[in-house]
Coordinates of C-alpha atoms in Angstrom, one line a residue:
X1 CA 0.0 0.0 0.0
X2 CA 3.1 2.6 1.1
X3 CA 4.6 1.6 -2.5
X4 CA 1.3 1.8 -4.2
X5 CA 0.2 5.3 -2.8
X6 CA 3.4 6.9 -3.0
X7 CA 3.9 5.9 -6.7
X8 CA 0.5 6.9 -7.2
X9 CA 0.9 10.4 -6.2
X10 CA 4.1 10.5 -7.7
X11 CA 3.0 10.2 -10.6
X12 CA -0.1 13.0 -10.6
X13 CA 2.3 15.4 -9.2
X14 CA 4.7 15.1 -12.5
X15 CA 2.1 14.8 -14.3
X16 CA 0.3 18.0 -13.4
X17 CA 3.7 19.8 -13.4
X18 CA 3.9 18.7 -17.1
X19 CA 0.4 20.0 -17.8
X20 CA 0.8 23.8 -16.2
X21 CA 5.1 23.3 -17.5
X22 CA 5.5 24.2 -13.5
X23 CA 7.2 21.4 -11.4
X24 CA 7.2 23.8 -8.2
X25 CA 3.6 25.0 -8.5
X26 CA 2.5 21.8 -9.5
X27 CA 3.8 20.3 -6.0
X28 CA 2.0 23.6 -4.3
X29 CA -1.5 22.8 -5.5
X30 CA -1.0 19.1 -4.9
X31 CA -0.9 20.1 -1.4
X32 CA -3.6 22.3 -1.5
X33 CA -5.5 19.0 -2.8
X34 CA -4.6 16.6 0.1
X35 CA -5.8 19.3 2.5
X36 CA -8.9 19.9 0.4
X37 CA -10.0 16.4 0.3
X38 CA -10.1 15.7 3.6
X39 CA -12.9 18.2 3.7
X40 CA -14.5 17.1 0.6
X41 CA -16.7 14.0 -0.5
X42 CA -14.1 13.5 -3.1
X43 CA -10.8 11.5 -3.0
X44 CA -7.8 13.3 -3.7
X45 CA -7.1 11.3 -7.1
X46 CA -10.3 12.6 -8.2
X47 CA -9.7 16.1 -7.6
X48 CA -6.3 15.8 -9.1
X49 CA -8.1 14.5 -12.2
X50 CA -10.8 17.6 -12.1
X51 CA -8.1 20.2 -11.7
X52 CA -5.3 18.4 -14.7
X53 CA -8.9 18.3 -16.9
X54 CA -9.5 22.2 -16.3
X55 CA -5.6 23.0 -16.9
X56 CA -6.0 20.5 -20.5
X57 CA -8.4 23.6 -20.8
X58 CA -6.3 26.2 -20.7
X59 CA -7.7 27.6 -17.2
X60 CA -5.2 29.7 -15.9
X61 CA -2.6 28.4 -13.3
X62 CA -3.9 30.7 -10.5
X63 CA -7.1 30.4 -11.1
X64 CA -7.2 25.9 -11.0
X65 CA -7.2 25.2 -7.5
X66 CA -10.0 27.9 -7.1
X67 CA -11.7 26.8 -9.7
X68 CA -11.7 23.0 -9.5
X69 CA -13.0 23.7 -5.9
X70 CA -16.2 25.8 -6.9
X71 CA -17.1 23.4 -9.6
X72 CA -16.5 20.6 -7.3
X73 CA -19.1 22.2 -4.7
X74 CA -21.5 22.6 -7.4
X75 CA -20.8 18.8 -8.5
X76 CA -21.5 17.8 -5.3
X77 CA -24.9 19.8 -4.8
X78 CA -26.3 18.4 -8.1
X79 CA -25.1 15.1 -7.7
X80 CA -24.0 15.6 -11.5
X81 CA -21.0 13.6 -12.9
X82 CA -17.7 16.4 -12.1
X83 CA -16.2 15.6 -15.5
X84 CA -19.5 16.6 -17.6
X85 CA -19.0 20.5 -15.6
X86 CA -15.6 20.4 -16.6
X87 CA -16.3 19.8 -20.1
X88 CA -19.2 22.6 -20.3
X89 CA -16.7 24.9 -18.6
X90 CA -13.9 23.8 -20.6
X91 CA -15.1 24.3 -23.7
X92 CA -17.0 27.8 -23.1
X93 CA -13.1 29.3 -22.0
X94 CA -11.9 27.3 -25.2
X95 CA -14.6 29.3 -27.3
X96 CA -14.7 32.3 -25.0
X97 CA -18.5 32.3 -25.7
X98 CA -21.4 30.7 -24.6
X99 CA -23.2 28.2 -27.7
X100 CA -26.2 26.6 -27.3
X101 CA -24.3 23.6 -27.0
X102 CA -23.1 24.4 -23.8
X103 CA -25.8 25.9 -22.5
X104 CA -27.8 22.5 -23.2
X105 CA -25.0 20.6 -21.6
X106 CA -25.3 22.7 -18.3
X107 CA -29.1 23.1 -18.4
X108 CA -29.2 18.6 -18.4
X109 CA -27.2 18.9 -15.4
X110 CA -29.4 21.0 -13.6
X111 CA -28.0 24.7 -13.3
X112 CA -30.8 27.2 -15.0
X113 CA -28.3 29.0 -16.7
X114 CA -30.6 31.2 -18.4
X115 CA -32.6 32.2 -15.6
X116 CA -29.5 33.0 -14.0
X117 CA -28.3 35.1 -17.0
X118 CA -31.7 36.7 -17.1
X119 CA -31.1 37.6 -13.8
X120 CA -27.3 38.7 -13.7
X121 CA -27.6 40.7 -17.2
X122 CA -30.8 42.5 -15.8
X123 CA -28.4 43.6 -12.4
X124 CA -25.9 44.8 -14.8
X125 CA -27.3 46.5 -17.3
X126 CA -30.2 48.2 -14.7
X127 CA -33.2 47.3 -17.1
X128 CA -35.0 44.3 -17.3
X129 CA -33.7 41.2 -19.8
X130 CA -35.9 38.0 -20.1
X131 CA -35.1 34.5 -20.8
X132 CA -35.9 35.2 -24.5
X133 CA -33.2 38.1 -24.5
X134 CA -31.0 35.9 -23.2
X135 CA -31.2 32.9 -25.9
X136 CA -31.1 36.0 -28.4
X137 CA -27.6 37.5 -26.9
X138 CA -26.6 33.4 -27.0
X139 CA -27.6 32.6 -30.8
X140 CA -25.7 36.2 -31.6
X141 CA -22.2 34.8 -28.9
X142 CA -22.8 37.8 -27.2
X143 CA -22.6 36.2 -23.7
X144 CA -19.1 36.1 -22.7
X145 CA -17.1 33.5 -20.6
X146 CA -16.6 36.3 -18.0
X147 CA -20.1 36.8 -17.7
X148 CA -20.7 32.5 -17.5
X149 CA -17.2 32.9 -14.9
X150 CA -19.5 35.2 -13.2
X151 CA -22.5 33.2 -12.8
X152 CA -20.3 30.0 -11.3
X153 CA -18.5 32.9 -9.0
X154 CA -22.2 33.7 -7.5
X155 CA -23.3 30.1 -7.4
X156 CA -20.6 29.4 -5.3
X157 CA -19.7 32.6 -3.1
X158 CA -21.4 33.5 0.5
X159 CA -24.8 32.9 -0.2
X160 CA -25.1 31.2 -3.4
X161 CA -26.9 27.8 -3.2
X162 CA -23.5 25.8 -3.5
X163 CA -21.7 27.7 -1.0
X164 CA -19.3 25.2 0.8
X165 CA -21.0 22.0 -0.3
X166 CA -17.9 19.9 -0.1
X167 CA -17.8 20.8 3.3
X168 CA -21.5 19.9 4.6
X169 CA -21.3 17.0 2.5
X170 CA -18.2 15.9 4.4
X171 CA -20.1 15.4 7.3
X172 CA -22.3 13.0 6.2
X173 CA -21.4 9.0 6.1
X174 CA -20.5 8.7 2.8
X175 CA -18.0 11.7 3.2
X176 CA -16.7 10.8 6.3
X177 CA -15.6 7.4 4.9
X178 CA -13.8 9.3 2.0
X179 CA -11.9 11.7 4.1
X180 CA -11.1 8.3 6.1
X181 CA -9.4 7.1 2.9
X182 CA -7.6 10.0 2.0
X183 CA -6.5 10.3 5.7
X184 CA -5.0 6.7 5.5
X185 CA -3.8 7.9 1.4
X186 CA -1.4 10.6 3.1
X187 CA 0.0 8.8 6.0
X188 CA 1.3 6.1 3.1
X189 CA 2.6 9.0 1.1
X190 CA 4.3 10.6 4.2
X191 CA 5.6 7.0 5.1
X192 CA 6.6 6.2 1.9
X193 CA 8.5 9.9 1.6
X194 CA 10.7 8.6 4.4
X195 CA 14.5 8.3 4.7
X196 CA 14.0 4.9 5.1
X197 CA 11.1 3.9 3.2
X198 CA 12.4 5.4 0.2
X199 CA 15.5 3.6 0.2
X200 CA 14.3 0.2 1.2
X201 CA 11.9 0.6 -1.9
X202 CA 14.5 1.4 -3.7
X203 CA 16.7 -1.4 -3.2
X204 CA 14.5 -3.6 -3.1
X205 CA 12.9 -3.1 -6.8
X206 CA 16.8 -2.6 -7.7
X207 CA 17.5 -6.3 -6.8
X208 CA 14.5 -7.7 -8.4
X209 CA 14.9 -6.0 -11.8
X210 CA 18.5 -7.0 -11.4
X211 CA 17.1 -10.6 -10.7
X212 CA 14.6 -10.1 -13.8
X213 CA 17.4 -8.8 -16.1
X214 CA 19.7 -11.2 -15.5
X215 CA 17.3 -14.7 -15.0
X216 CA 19.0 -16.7 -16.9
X217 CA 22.2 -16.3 -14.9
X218 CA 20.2 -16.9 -11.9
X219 CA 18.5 -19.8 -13.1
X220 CA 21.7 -21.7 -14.2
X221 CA 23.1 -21.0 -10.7
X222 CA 20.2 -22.2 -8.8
X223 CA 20.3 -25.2 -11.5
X224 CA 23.8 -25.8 -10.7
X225 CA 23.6 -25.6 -6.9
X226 CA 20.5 -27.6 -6.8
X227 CA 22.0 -30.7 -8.9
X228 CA 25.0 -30.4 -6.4
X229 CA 23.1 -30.1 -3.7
X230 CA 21.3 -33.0 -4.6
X231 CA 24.2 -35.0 -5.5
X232 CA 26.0 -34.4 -2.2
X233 CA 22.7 -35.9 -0.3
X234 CA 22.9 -39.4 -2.4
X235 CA 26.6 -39.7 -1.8
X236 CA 26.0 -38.6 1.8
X237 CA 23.7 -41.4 1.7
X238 CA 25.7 -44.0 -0.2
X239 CA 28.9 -43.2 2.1
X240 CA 26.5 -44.1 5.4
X241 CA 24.8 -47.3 4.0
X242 CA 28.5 -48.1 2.9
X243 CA 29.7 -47.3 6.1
X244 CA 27.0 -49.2 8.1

């Protein structure tokens, strides 16, 4: 298990790094992650896997661990599959619009993004714009990503309906088994980051590939010290029935 975690996160830390092309800040929001989780209803692989999907996006560096954390809490409110909010998003930075396509994703996963634009648009602009206006200013692209940003900002601030919903959903069972997991996940990494650890693993998988490299060596060694082995026993013998 120490081997298995510690690879594990290994490799999602270089991994990430190579994604943002930031070794150090790719460490730094690792961390971030382990502490996160243990609040959250998610494992930490899974929100390593959210936040490498939004930076395959483009999202900016800065802005992924805040980001992967506010769609998370809105994953976790709806119930809806995390991956199929990171798409929607993903692809409304790539465009920099809003499409209907989008929109259609977001609305089957139960946000009423136009009512919410209706709403938002009409604060902004200090005159009323309906839910028609709105699929007008979509078919035209006139609905920015800022202005989508936006709307996931309010969802997800003091107040909105998805405030902090990794954190009350911690509390339940189901959560508190997960942070249970990712609890027992870090103490292998931290185990397996050890003096110690690290370089009894290491010698360890040293020897055996050695062993694996060189089996043929091996096995006509063991062959050979087998047959002698053998052939000392039946002399042995012989000698003490010839004796007796």
């Amino acid at each position: 298990n120490i081997r298995d975690v510690t690879a594990e996160f290994e490799l999602q830390r270089v991994s990430l790094g190579a994604l943002i092309q930031d070794a150090e800040r790719a460490n730094q929001l690792f961390d971030q992650i382990k502490v996160a989780a243990v609040k959250s209803p998610y494992e930490i692989k899974d929100l390593v896997k959210y936040t490498k999907q939004l930076a395959a996006y483009k999202i900016e560096t800065e802005e992924l661990f805040d980001t992967m954390m506010r769609l998370s809490d809105i994953s976790a409110g709806l119930g809806a599959d995390m991956s199929r909010i990171v798409l929607a998003y993903g692809q409304i930075k790539g465009a920099g619009v809003l499409k209907g396509t989008e929109l259609r994703q977001i609305t089957e996963l139960g946000i009423p993004m136009v009512d919410l634009l209706a709403k938002k648009l009409t604060d902004l602009r200090g005159e009323l714009v309906t839910t028609g206006d709105v699929f007008k200013l979509i078919s035209e692209k006139a609905i920015s990503f800022s202005t989508v940003k936006e709307i996931f900002d309010d969802m997800t601030n003091a107040g909105g309906m998805f405030y902090k919903m990794q954190e009350k959903q911690a509390e339940t069972l189901a959560g508190r088994w997960s942070n249970l997991k990712d609890s027992i996940s870090i103490m292998y990494e931290e185990m397996g980051n050890t003096k110690v650890a690290s370089v009894a693993m290491d010698v360890i998988i040293k020897t055996l590939k050695s062993l694996a490299d060189n089996w043929k060596t091996v096995y006509d060694l063991v062959a050979g010290a087998t047959y002698g082995l053998v052939t000392y026993v039946v002399v042995t013998k012989a000698a003490t029935v010839a004796t007796t």
